[in-house]
Coordinates of C-alpha atoms in Angstrom, one line a residue:
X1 CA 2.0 -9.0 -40.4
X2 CA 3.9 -8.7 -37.0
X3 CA 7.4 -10.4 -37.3
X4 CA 7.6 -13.2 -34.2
X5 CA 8.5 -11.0 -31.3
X6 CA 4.8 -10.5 -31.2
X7 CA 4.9 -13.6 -29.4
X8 CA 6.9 -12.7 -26.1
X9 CA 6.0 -10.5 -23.6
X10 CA 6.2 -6.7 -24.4
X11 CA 7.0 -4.0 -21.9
X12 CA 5.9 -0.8 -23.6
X13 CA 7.5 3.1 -21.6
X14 CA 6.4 5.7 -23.1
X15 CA 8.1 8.8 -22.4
X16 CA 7.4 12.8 -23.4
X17 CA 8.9 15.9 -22.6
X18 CA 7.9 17.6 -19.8
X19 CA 6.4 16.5 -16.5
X20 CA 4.2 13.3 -15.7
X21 CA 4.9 11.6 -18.9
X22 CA 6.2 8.1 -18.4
X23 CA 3.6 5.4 -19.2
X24 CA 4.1 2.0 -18.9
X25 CA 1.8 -0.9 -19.8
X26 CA 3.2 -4.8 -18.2
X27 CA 1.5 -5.6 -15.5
X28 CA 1.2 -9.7 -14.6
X29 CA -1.6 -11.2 -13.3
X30 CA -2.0 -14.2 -10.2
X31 CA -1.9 -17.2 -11.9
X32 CA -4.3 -20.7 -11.9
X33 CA -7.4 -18.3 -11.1
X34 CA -9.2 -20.3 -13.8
X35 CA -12.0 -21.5 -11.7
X36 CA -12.7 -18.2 -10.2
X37 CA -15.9 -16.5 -11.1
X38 CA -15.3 -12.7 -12.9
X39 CA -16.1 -11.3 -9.3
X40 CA -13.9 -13.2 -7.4
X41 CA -10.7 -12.3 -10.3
X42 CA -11.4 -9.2 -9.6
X43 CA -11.4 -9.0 -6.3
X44 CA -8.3 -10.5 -6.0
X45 CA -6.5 -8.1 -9.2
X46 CA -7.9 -4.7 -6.9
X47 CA -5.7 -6.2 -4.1
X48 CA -2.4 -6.7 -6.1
X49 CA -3.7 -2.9 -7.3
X50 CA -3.9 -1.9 -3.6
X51 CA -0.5 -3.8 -2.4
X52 CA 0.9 -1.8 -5.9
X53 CA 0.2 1.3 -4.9
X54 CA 0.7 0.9 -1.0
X55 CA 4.5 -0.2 -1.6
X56 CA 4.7 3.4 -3.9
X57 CA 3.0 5.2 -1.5
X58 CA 5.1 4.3 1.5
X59 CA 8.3 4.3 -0.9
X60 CA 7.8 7.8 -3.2
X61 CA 4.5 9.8 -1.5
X62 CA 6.9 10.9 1.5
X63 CA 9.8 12.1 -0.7
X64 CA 7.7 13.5 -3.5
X65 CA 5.7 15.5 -0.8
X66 CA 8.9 16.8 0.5
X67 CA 11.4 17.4 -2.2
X68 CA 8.2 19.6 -3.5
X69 CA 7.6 21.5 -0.5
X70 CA 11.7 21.6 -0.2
X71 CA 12.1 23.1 -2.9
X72 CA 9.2 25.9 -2.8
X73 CA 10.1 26.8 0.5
X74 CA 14.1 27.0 -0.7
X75 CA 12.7 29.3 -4.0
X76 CA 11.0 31.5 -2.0
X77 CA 12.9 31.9 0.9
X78 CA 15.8 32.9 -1.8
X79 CA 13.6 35.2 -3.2
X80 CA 12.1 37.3 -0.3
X81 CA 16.0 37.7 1.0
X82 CA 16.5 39.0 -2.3
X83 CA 13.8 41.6 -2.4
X84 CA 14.9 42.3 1.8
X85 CA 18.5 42.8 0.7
X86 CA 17.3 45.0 -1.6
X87 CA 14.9 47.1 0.5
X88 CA 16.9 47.3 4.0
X89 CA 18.8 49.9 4.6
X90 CA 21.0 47.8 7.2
X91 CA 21.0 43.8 7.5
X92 CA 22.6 41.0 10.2
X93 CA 22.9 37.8 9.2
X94 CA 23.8 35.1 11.9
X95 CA 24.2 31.1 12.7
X96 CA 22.4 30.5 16.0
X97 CA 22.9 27.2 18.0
X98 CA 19.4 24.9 17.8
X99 CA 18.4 23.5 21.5
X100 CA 18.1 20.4 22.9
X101 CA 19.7 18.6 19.7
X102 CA 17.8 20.6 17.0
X103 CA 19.7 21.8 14.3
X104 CA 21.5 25.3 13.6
X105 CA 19.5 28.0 11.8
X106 CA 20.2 31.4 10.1
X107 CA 18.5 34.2 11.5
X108 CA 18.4 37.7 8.8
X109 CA 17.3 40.4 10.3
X110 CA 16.6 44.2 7.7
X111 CA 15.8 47.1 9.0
X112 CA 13.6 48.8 6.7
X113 CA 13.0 52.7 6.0
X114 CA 9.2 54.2 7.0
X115 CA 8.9 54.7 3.3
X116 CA 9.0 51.0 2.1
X117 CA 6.7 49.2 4.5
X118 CA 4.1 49.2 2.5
X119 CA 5.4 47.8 -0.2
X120 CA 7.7 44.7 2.0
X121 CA 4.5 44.6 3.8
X122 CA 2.6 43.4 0.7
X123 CA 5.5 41.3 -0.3
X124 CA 5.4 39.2 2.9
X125 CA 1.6 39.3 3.3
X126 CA 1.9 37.1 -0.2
X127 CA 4.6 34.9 0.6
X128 CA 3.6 34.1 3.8
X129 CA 0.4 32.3 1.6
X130 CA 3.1 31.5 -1.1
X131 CA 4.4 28.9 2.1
X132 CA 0.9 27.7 2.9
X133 CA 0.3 26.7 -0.7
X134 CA 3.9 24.5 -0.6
X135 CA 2.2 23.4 2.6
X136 CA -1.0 22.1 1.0
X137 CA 1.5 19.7 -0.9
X138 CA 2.0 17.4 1.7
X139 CA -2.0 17.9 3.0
X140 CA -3.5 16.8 -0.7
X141 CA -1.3 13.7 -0.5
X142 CA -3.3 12.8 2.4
X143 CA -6.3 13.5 1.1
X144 CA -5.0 11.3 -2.1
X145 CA -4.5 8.6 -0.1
X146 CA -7.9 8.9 1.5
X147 CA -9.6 9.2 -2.2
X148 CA -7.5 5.8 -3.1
X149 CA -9.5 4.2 -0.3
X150 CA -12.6 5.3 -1.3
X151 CA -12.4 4.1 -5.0
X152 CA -10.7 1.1 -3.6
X153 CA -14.3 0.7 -1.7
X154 CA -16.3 1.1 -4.6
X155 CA -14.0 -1.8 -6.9
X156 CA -14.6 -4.3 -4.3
X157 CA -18.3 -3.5 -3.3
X158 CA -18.7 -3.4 -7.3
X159 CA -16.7 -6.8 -8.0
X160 CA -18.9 -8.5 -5.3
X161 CA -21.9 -7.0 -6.9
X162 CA -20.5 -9.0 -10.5
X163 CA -21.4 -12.7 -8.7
X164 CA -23.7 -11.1 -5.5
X165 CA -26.2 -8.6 -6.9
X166 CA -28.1 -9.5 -3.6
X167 CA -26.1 -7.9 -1.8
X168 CA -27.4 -4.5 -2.6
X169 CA -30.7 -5.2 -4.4
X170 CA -32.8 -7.1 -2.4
X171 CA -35.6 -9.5 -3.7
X172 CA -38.0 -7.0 -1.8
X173 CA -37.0 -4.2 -4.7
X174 CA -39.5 -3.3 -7.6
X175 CA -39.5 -2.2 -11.0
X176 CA -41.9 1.0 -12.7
X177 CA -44.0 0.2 -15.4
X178 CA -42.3 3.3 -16.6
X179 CA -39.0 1.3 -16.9
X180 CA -40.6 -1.5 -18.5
X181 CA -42.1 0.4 -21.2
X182 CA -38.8 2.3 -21.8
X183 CA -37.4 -0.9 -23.0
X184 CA -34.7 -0.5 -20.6
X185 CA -33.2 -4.3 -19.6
X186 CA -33.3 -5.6 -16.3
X187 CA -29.1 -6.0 -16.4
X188 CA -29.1 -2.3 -17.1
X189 CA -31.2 -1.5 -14.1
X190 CA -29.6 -3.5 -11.8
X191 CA -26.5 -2.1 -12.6
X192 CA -27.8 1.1 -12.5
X193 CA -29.3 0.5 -9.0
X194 CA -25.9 -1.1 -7.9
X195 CA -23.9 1.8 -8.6
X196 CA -26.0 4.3 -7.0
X197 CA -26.4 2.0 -3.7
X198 CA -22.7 1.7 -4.0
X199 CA -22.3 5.6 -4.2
X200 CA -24.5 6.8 -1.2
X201 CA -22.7 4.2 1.0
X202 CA -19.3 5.9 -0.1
X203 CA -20.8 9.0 1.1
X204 CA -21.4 7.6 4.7
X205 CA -18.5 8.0 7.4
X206 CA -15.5 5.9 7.5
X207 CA -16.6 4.0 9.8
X208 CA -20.3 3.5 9.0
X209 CA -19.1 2.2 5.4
X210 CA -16.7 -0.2 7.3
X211 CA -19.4 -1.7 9.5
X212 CA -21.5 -2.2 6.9
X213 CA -18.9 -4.2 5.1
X214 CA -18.1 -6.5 7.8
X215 CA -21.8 -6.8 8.4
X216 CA -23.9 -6.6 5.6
X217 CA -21.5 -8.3 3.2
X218 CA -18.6 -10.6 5.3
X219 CA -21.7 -11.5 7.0
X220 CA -18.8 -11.2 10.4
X221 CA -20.9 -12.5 13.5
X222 CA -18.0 -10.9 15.7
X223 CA -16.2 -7.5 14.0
X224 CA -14.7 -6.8 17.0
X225 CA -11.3 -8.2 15.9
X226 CA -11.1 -5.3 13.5
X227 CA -12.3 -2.8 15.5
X228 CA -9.9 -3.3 18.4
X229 CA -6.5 -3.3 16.3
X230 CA -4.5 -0.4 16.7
X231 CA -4.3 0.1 12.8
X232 CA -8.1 0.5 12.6
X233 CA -7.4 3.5 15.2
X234 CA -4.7 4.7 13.7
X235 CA -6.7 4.8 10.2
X236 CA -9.5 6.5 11.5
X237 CA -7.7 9.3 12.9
X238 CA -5.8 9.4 9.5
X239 CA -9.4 9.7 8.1
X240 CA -10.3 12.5 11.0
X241 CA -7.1 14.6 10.3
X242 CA -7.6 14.8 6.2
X243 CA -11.4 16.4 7.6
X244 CA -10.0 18.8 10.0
X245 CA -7.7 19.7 7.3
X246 CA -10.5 20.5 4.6
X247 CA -12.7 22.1 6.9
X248 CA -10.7 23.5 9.8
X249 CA -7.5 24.3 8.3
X250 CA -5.8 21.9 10.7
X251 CA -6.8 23.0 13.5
X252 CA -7.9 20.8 16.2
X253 CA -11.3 20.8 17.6
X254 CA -14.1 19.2 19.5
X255 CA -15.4 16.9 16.7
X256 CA -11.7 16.1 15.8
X257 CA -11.2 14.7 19.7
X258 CA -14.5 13.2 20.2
X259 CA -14.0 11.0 16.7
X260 CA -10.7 9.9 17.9
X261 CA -11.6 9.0 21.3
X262 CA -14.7 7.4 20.1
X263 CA -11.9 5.5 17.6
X264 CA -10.0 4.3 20.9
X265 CA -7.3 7.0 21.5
X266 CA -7.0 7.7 25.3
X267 CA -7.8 11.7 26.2
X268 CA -3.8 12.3 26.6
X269 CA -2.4 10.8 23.5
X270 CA -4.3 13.6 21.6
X271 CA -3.0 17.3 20.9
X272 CA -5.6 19.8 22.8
X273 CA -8.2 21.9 21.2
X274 CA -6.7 25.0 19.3
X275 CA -3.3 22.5 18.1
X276 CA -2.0 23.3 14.5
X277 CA -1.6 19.7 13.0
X278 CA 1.1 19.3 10.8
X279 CA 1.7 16.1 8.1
X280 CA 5.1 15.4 7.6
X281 CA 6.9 12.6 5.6
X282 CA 7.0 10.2 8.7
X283 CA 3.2 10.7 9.3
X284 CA 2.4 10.1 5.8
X285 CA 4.3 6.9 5.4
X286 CA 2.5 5.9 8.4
X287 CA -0.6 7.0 7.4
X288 CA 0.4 5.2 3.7
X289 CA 0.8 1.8 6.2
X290 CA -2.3 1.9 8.1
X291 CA -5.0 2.6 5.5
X292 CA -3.3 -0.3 3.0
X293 CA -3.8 -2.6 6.1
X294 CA -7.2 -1.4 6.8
X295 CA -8.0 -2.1 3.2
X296 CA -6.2 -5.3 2.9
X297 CA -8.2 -6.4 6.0
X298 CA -11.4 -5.7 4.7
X299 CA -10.6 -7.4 1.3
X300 CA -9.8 -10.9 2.4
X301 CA -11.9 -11.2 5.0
X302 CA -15.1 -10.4 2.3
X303 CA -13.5 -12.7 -0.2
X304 CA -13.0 -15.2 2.7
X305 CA -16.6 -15.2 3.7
X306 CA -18.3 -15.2 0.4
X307 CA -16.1 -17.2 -1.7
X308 CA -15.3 -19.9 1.8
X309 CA -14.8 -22.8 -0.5
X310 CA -12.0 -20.6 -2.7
X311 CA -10.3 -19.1 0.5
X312 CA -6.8 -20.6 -0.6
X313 CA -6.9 -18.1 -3.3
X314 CA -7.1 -15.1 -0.4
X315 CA -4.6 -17.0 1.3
X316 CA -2.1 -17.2 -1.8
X317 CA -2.7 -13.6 -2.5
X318 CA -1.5 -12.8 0.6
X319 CA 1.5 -15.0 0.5
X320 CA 2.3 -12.9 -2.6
X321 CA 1.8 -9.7 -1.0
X322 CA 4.1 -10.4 1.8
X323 CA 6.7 -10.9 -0.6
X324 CA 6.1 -8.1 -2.5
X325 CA 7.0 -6.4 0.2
X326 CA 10.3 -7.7 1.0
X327 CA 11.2 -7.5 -2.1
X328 CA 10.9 -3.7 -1.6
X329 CA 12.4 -3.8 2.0
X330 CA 9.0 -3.5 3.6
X331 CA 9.8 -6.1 6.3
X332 CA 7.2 -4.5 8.8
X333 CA 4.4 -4.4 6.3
X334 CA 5.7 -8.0 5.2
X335 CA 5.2 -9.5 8.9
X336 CA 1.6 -7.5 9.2
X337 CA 0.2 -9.3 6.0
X338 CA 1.8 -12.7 7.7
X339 CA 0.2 -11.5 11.3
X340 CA -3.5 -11.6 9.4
X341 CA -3.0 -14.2 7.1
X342 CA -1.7 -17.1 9.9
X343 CA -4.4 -15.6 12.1
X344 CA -7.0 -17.9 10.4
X345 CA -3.7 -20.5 9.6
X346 CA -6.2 -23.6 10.8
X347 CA -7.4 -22.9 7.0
X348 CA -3.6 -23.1 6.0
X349 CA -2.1 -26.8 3.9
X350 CA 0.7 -27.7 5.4
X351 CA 2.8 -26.5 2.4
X352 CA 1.4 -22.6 2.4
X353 CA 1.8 -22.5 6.4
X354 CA 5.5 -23.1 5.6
X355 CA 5.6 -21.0 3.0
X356 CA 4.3 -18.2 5.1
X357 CA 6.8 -19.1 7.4
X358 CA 10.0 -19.1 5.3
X359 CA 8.8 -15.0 4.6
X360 CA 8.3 -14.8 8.3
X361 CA 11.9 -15.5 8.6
X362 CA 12.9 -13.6 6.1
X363 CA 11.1 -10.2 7.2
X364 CA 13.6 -11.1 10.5
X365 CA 16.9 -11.9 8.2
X366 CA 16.7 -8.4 6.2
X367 CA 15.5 -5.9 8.9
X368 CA 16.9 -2.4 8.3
X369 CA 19.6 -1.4 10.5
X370 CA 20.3 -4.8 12.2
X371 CA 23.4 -6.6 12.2
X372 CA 24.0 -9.9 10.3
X373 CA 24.2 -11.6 14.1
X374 CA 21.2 -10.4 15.2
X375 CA 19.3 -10.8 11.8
X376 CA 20.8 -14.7 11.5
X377 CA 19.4 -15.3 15.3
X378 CA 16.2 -13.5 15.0
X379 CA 14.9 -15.6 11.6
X380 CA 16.1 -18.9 13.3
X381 CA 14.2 -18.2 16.1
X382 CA 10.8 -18.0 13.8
X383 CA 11.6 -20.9 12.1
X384 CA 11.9 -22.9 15.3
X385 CA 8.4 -22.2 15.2
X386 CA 7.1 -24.3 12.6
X387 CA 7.3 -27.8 11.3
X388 CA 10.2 -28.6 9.0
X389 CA 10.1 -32.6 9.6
X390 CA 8.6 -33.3 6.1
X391 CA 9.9 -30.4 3.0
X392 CA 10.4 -30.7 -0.4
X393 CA 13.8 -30.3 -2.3
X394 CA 12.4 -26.7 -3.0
X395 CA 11.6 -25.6 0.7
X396 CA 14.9 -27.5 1.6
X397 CA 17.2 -25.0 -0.6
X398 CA 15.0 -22.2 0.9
X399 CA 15.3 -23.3 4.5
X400 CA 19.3 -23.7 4.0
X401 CA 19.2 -20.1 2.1
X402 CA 17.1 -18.1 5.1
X403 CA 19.9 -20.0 7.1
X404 CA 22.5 -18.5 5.4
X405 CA 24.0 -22.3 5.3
X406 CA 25.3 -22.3 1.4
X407 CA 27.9 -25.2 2.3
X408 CA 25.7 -27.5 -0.2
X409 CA 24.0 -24.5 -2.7
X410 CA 24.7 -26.1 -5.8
X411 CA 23.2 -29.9 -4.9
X412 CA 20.6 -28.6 -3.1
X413 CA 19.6 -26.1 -5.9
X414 CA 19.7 -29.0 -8.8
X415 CA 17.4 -31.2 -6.7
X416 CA 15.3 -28.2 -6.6
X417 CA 15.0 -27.7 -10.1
X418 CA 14.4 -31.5 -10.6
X419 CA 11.5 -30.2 -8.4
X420 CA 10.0 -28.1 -10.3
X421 CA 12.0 -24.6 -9.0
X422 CA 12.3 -23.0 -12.8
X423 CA 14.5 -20.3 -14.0
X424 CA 11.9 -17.1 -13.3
X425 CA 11.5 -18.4 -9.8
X426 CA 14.9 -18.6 -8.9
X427 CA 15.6 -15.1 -10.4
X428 CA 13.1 -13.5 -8.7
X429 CA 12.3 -15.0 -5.5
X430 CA 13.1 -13.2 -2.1
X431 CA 15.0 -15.9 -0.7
X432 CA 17.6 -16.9 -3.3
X433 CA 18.3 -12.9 -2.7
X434 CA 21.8 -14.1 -1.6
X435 CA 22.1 -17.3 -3.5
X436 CA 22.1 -15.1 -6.8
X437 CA 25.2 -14.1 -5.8
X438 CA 27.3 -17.0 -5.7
X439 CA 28.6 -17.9 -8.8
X440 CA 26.8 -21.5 -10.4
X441 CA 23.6 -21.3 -8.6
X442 CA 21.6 -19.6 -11.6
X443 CA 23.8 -22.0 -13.8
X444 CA 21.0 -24.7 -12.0
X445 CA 18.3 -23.2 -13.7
X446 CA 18.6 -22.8 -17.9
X447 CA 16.4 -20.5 -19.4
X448 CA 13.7 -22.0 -21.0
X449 CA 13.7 -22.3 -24.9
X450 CA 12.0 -19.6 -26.6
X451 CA 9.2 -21.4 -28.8
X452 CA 9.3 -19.5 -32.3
X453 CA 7.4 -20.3 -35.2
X454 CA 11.0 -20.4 -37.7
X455 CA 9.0 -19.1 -40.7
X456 CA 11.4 -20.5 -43.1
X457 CA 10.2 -23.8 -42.7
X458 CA 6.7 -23.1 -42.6
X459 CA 4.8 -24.7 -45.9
X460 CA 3.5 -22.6 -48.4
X461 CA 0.3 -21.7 -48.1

């Protein structure tokens, strides 16, 4: 019989020698989704997926891509030096100056006897592709993040399929006799049907898939919105680059151009035919950025359109998305999700337009690399730009905490928990970042009493 820790939450990390061995099971789950049909749940779970892995991708992909081509490069670079040494029969070694604010470099230089080129021939034929496989590091995290997009694609077309089979089979569509006399049901071969609709559309372009999205399924009367914004560009010619890659070793060509300029780059912001592309750790947090977006977009704006009556729920996703990403220091991404969200605000309650204000303001208060001056100035100025004439005692202690105004912390934070502010919200909220450091605001907000069964009272049975 499990003993009464069964009862409470269990985080499970599991952990094995060697390489890619930590597992871990906890994951929480949007609350009051009760009404929700099993489609629109799980819509709404693949975007806390997608928001998941966008916040590790722009956090860890970079580094990871990096360190490992770091320290490939730094192995063999040590070793070919090694085998030069070895082989020259007179070396120079020397620290030259970088230009125009590069950094210094070492230069070797071996001369080498007639009688060993072949063989330091052979060794440098293979380590020059010994450095273009550390390359291909960086280039398959690209092509990850494309692959994430795609089965992203097929968990939303396939949840939409769970309440809107119409969608992809049309009442037009017929059924063999063969099928019938198979005793196959009709649930099987609809879901059959589904998943190979679902799977030839994954094999269209980008941007044929997208379209037919917006379409065919948001039933958007005007895309154009979308397809204007620079991060649907952007993502395209993430999408372009990972192709030339695969099938043109990087190299820049004619298709490559005419897709971008066809995606809205001008003629001159592109590299010229014959260009070596490169993906470094900048390009593939940016890259990281503008696909989430893309798919973020395309989420909530087909959850918006067939579930209209349940849109709050898209709305308080996104709400919780933004403040995911504070709370990983992702102000930018923060204010993007905000930027979408309050761009259909006339939908908004007064309360969530506030809400997404007070994270507005808080994207502002802990920018990178600002000082407190500028942060304190920049988040008052966005919330100048709402309504605060009417706020409950919770919004008031986060109002005077964005503010940075903790002259009355401990009243305000009591009348907040009278409010309904518990313990869990108070620890983990963005806001009361600050707060949690001044000593007697948590003391506002007890823990909860742990409800165990004491099983020394329990009768006998």
């Amino acid at each position: 019989m499990a003993d009464d820790s069964e009862f409470l939450p269990r985080v499970v990390i599991e952990s094995r020698g060697g390489t890619g061995s930590l597992r871990v099971n906890f994951k929480l789950v949007g609350a009051d989704r009760d009404d929700l049909t099993k489609g629109a749940k799980s819509i709404l779970e693949v975007f806390e997926d997608w928001t998941a892995y966008c916040i590790a991708s722009i956090q860890h992909m970079p580094g990871m891509s990096s360190v490992g081509y770091y320290f490939a490069d730094r192995k063999i670079k040590d070793e070919v030096i090694e085998f030069l040494k070895e082989s020259a029969i007179a070396r120079e070694e020397e620290v030259v100056q970088g230009e125009d604010g590069e950094e210094d470099f070492e230069r070797h230089s071996f001369v080498i006897h007639d009688d060993d080129i072949t063989a330091v021939a052979q060794k440098l034929s293979t380590t020059s592709q010994m450095l273009k496989a550390a390359r291909s590091i960086q280039r398959a995290n690209l092509s990850a993040l494309i692959a994430e997009f795609d089965f992203l694609m097929l968990r939303l077309l396939t949840s939409v399929c769970q309440d809107f089979p119409e969608y992809l089979i049309s009442d037009e569509e017929t059924i063999s006799v063969g099928l019938l006399r198979s005793g196959k049901s009709f649930e099987d071969w609809q879901a059959e049907q589904i998943e190979r609709k679902i799977s030839r559309k994954l094999r269209e372009s980008h941007q044929d898939l997208i379209d037919w999205i917006l379409t065919d399924v948001a039933k958007l009367k005007d895309s154009s919105k979308v397809h204007s914004s620079h991060f649907y560009r952007d993502f395209l010619e993430v999408c372009q680059r990972r192709h030339l890659f695969i099938h043109n070793g990087g190299i820049v060509n004619e298709d490559y151009l005419e897709k971008c300029k066809g995606a809205g780059f001008k003629i001159e912001q592109l590299p010229k035919i014959g260009t070596a592309l490169s993906i470094d750790p900048e390009y593939l947090r940016s890259s990281a950025a503008r696909v989430y977006l893309v798919g973020a977009f395309i989420i909530h704006l087909v959850f918006q359109s067939i579930y209209s009556e349940k849109r709050q729920f898209s709305f308080r996703a996104l709400l919780s998305a933004s403040h995911e990403f504070l709370l990983s220091d992702l102000t930018k991404m923060a204010e993007r999700i905000i930027d979408f969200a309050e761009f259909n605000s006339t939908k908004f309650d007064h309360d969530l337009r506030l809400k997404f204000g007070i994270n507005r303001a808080l994207a502002r208060l802990y920018e990178p690399n600002t000082d407190k001056d500028t942060q304190n100035k920049n988040a008052r100025q966005v919330l100048d730009k709402y309504d605060w004439s009417v706020v409950d005692p919770i919004l008031k202690l986060a109002l005077a905490c964005v503010r940075r105004d903790f002259s009355d912390l401990t009243k305000l934070a009591e009348e907040a928990h009278k409010a309904g502010l518990e313990f869990q919200d108070a620890n983990s909220f963005c806001v009361f970042r600050e707060a949690r450091e001044i000593e007697g605001f948590m003391d506002c907000f007890p823990r909860s009493a742990l409800l165990i069964t004491n099983k020394g009272s329990a009768p006998n049975s």
